[in-house]
Short mmCIF file of N, CA, C and O in Angstrom, two decimals:
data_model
loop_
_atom_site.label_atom_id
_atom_site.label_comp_id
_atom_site.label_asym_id
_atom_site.label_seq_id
_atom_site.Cartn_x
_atom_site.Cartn_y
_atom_site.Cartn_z
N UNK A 1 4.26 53.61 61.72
CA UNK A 1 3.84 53.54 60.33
C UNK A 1 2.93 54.73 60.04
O UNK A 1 2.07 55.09 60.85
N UNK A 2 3.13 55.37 58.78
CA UNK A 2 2.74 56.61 58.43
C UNK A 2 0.74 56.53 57.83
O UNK A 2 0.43 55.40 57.47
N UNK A 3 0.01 57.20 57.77
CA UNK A 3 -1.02 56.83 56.76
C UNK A 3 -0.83 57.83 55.73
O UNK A 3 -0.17 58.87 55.75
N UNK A 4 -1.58 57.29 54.76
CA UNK A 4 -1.76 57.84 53.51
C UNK A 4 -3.19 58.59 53.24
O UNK A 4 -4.08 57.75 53.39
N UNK A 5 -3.60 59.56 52.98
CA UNK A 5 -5.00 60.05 53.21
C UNK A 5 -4.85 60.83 51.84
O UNK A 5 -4.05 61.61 51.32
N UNK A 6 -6.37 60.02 51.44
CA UNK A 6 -6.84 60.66 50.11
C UNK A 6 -8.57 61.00 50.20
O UNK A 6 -9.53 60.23 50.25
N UNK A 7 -8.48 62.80 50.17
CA UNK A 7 -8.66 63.12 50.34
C UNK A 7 -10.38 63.57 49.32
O UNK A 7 -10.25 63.09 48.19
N UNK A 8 -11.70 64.26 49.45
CA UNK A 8 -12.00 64.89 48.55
C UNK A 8 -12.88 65.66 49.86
O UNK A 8 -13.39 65.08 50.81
N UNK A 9 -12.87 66.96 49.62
CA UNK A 9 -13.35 67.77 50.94
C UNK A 9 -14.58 67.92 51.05
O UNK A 9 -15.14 68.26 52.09
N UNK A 10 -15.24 67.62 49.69
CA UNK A 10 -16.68 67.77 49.81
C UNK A 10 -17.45 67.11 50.15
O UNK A 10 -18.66 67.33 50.09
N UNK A 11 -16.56 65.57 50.84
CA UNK A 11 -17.21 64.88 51.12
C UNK A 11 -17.85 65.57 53.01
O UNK A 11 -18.91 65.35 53.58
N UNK A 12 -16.85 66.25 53.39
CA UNK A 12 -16.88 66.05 54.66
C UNK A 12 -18.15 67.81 54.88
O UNK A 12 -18.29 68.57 55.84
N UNK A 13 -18.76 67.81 53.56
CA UNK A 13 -19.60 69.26 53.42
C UNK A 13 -21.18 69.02 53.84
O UNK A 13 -22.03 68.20 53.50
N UNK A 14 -21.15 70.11 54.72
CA UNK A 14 -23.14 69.93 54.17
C UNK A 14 -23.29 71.05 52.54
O UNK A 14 -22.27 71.36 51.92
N UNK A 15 -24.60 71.50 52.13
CA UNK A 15 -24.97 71.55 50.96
C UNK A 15 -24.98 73.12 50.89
O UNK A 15 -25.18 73.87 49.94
N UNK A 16 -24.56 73.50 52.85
CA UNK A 16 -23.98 75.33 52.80
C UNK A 16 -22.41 75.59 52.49
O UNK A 16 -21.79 76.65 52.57
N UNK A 17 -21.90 74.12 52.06
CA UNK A 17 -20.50 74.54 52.51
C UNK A 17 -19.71 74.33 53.57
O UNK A 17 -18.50 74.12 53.50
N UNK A 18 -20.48 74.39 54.78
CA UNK A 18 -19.93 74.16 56.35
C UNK A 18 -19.52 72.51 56.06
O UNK A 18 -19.77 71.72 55.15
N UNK A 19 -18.67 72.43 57.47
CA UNK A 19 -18.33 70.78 57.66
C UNK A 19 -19.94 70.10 58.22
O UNK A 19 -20.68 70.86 58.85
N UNK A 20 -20.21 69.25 58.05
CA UNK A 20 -21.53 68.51 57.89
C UNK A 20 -21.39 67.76 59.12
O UNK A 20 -22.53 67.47 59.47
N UNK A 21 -20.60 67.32 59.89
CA UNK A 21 -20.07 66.65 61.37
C UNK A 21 -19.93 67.40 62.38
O UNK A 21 -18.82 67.88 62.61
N UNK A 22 -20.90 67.65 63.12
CA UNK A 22 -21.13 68.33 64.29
C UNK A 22 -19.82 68.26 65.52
O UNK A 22 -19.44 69.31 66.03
N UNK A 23 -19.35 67.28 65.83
CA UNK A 23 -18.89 67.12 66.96
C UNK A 23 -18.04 65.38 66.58
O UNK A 23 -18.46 64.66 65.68
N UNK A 24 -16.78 65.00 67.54
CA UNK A 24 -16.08 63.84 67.55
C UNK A 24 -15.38 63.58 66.47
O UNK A 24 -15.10 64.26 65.47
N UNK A 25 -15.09 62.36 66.85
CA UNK A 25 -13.89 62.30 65.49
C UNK A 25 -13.67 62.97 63.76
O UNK A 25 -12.76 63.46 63.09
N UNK A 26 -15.31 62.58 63.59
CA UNK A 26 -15.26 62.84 62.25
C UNK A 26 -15.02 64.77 62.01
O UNK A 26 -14.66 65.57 61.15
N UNK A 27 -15.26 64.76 62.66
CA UNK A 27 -15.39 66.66 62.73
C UNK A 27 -13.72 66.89 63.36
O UNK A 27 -12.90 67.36 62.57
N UNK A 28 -13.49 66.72 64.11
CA UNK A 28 -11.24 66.69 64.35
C UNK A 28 -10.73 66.44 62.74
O UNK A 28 -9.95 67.24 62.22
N UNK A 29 -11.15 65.48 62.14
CA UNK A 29 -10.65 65.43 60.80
C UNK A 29 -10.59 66.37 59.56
O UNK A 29 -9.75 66.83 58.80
N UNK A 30 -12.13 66.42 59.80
CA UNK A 30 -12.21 67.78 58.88
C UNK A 30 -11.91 68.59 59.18
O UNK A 30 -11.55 69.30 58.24
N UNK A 31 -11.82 69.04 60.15
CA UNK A 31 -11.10 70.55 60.61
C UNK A 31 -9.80 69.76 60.30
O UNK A 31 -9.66 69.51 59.11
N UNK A 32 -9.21 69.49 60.81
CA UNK A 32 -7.70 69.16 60.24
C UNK A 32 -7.48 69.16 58.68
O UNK A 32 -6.54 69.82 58.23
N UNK A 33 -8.04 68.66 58.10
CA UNK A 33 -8.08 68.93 56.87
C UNK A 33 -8.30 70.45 55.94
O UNK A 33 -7.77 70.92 54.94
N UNK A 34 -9.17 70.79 56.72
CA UNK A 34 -10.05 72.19 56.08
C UNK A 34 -8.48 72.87 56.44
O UNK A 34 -7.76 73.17 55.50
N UNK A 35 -7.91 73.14 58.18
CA UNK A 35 -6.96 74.08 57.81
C UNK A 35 -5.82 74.08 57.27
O UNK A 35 -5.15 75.11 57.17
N UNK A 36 -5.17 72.21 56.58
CA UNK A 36 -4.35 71.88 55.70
C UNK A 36 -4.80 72.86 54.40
O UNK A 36 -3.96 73.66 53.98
N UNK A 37 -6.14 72.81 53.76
CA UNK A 37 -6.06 73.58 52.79
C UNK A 37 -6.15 74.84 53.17
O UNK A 37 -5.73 75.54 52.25
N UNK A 38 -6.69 75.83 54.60
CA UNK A 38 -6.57 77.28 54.55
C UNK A 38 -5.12 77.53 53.88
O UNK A 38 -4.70 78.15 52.91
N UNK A 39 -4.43 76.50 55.21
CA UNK A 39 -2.69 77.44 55.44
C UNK A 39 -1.75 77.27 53.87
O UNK A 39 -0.63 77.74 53.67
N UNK A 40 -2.57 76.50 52.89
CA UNK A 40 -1.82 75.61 51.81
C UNK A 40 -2.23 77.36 51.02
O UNK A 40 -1.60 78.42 51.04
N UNK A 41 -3.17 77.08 50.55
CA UNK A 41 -4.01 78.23 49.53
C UNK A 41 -3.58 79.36 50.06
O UNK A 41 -3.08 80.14 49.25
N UNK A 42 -3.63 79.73 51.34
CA UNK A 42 -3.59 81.40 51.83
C UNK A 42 -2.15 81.63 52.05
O UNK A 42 -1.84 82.62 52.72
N UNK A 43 -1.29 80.92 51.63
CA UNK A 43 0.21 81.31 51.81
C UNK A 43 1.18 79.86 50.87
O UNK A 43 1.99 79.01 51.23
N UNK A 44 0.35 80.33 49.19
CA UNK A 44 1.33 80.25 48.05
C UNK A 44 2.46 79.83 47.93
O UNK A 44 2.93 78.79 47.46
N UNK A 45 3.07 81.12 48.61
CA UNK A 45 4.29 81.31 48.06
C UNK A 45 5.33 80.96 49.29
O UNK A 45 6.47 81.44 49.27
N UNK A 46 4.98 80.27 50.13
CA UNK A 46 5.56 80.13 51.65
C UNK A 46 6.53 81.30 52.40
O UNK A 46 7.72 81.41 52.67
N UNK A 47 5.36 82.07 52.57
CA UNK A 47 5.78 83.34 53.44
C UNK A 47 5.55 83.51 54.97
O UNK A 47 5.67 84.48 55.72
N UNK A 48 5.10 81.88 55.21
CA UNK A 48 4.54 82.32 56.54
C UNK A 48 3.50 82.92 56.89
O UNK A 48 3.49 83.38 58.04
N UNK A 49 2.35 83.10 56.05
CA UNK A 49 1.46 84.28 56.37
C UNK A 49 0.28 83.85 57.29
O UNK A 49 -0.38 84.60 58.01
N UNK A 50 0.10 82.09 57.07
CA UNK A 50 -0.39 81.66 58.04
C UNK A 50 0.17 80.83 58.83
O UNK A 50 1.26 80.37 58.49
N UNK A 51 -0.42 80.42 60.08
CA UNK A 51 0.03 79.05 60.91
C UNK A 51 0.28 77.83 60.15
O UNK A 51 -0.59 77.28 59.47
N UNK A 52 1.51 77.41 60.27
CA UNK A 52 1.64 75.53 59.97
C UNK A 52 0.96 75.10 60.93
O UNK A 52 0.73 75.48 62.07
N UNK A 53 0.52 73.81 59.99
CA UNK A 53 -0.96 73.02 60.78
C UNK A 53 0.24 71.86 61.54
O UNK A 53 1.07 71.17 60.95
N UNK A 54 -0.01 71.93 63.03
CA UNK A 54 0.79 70.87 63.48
C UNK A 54 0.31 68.90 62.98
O UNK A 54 -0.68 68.59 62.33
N UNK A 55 0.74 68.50 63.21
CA UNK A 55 0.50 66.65 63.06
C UNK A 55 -0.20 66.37 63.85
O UNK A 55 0.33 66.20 64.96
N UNK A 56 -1.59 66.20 63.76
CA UNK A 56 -2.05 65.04 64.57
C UNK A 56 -1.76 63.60 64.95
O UNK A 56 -2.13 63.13 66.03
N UNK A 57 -1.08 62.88 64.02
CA UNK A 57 -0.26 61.45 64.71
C UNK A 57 -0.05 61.80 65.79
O UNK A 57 -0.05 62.93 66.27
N UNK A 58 0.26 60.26 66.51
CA UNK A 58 0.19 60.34 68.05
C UNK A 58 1.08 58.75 67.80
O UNK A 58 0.62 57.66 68.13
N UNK A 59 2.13 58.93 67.27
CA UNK A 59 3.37 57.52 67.09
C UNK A 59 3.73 57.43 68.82
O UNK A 59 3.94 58.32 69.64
N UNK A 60 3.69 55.94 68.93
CA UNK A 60 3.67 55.16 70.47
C UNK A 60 3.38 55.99 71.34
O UNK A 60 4.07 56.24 72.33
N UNK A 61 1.51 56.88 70.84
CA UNK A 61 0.92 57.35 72.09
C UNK A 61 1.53 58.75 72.39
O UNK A 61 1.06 59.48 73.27
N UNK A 62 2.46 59.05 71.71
CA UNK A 62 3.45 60.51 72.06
C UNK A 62 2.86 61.49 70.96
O UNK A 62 2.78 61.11 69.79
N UNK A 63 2.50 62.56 71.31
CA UNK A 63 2.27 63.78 70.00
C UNK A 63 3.53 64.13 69.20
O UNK A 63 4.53 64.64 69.71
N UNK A 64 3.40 63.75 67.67
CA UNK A 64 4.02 64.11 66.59
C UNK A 64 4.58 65.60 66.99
O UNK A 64 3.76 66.40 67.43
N UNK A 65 5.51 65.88 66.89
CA UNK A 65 6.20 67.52 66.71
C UNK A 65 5.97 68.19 65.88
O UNK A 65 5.43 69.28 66.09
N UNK A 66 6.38 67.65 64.35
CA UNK A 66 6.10 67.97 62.89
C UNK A 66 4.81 69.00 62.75
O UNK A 66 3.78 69.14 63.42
N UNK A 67 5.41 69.74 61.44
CA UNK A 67 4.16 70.68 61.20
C UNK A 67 4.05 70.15 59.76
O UNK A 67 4.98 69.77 59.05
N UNK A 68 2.72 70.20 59.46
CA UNK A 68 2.65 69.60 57.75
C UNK A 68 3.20 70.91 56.96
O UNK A 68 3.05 72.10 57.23
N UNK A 69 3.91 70.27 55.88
CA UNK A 69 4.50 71.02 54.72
C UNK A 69 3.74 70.77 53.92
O UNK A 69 3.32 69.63 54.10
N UNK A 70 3.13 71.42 52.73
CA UNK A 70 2.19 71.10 51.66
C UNK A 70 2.41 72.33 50.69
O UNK A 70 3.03 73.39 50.76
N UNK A 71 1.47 71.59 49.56
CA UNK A 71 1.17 72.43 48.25
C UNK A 71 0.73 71.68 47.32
O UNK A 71 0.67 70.45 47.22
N UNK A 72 0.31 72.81 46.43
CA UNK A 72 -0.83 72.35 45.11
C UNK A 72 0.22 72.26 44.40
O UNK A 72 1.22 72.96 44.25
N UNK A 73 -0.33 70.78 43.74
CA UNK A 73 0.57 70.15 42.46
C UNK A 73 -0.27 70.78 40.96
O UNK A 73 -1.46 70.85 40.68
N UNK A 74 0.72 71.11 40.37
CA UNK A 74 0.50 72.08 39.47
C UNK A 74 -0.27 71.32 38.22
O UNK A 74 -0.86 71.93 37.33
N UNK A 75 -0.17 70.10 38.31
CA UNK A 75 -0.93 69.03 37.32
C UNK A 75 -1.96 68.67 37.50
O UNK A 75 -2.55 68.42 36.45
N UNK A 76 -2.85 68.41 38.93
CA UNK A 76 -3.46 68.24 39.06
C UNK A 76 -4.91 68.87 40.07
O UNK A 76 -6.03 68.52 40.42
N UNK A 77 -4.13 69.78 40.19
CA UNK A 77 -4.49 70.98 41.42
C UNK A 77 -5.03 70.49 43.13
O UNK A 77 -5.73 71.11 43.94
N UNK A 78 -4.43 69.32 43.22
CA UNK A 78 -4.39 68.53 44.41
C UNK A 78 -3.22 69.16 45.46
O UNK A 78 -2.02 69.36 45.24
N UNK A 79 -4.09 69.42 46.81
CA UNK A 79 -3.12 69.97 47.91
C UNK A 79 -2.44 68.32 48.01
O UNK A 79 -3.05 67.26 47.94
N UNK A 80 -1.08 68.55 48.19
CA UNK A 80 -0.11 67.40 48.74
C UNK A 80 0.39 68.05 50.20
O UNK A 80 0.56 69.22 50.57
N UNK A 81 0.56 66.65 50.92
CA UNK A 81 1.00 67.16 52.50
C UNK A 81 1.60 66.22 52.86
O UNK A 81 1.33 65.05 52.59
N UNK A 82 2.42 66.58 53.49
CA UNK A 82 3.43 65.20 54.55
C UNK A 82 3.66 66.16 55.80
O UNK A 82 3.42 67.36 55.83
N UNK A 83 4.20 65.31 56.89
CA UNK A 83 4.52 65.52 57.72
C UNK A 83 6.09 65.14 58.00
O UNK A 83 6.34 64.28 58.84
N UNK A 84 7.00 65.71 57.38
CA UNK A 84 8.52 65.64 57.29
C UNK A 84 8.58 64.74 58.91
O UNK A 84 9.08 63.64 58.68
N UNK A 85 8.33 64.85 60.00
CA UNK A 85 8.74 64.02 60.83
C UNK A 85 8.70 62.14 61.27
O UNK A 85 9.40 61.27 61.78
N UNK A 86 7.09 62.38 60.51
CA UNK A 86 6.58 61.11 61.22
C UNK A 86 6.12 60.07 59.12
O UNK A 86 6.29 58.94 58.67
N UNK A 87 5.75 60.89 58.77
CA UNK A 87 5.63 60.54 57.26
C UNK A 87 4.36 60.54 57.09
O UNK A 87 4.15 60.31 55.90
N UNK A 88 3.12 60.73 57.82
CA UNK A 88 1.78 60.97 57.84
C UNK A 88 1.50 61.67 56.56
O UNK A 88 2.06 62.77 56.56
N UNK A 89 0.77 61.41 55.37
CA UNK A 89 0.77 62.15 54.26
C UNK A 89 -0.94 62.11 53.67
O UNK A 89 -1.88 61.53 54.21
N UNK A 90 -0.97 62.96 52.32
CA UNK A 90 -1.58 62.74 51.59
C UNK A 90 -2.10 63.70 50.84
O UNK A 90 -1.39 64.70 50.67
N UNK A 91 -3.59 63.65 50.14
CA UNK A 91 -4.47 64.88 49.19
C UNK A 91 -4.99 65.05 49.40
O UNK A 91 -5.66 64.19 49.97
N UNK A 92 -5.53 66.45 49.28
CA UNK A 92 -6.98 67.15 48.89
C UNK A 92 -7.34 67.59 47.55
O UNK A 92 -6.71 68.23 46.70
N UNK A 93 -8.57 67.04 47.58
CA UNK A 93 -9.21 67.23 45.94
C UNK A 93 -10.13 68.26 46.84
O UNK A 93 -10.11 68.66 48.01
N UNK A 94 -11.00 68.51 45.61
CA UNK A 94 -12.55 69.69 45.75
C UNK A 94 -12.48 70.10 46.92
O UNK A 94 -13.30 69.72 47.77
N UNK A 95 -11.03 71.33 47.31
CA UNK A 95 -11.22 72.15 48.11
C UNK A 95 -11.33 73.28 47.08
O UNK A 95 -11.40 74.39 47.62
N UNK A 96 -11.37 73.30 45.77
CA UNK A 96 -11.34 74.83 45.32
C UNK A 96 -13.14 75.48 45.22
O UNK A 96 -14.07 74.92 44.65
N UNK A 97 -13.16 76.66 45.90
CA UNK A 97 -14.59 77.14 46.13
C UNK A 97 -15.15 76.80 47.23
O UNK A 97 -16.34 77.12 47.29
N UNK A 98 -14.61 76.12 48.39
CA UNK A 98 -14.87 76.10 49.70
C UNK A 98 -14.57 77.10 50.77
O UNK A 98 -13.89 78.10 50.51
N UNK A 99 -14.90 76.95 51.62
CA UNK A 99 -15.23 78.40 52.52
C UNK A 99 -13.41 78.22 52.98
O UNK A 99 -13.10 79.22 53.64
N UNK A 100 -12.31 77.36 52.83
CA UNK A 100 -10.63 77.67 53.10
C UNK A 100 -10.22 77.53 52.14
O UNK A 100 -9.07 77.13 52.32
N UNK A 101 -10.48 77.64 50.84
CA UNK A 101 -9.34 78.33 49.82
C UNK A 101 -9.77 79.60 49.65
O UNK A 101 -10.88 80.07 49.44
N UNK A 102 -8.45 80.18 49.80
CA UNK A 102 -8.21 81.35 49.91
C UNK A 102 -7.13 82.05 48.71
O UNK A 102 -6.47 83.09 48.66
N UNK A 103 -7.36 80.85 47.77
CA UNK A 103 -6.14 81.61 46.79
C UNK A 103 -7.14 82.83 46.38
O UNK A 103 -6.41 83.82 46.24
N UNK A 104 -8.33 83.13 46.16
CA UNK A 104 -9.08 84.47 45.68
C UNK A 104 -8.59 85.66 46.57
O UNK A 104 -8.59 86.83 46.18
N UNK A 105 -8.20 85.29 47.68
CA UNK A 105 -8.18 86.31 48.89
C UNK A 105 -6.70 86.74 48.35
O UNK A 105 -6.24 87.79 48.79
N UNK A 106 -5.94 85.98 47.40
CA UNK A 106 -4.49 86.38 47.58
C UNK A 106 -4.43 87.60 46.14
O UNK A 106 -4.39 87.38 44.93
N UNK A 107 -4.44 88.62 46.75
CA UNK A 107 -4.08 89.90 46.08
C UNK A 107 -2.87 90.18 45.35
O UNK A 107 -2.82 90.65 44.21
N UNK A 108 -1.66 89.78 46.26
CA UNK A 108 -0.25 90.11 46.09
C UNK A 108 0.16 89.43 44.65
O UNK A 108 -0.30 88.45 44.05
N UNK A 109 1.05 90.23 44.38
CA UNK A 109 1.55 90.07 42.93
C UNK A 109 3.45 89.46 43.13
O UNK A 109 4.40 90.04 43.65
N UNK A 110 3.40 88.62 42.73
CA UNK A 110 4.93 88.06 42.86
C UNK A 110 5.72 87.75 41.50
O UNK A 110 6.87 87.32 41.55
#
């Protein structure tokens, strides 16, 4: 069975911006999260420009294969993500102006 994760990134912030969870679970998450939105924001237009974030699920104890597929929904400016293998999904809200969006960094003209 898949989870559903709804997301808002600022929760997982201290008041510099950094992730606010030093160490253990809660800090695996946010980093998992944070580089759902690098690789989402810093490669638009799906060029590959960064790493797909692999799946953390761990279905009957075995590591997920799947790499998350994602993107910003144009209505609501929420990163969406699934994991095409296992169905692990969900959002990110208030990643825009955090130290991994990177749509500012994106120069290129398409």
């Amino acid at each position: 069975m898949s989870d559903t994760w709804i997301v808002d990134l600022r929760h997982y912030l201290n008041e510099y911006g950094a992730i606010a969870i030093s160490s253990g679970p809660g800090w695996r998450l946010a980093e998992y999260f944070t580089a759902i939105t690098q690789e989402t924001t810093g490669d638009p237009y799906g060029e590959h420009l960064y790493p797909k974030v692999p799946c953390r699920r761990r279905p009957n104890r075995k590591s997920c294969v799947g790499e998350i597929a994602s993107y910003i929904d144009p209505d609501d400016q929420q990163i969406v993500w699934i994991c095409p293998v296992c169905g692990d999904n969900g959002t990110i809200s208030g990643w825009q102006g955090t130290l991994w969006d990177l749509t500012r960094a994106d120069t290129t003209a398409h």
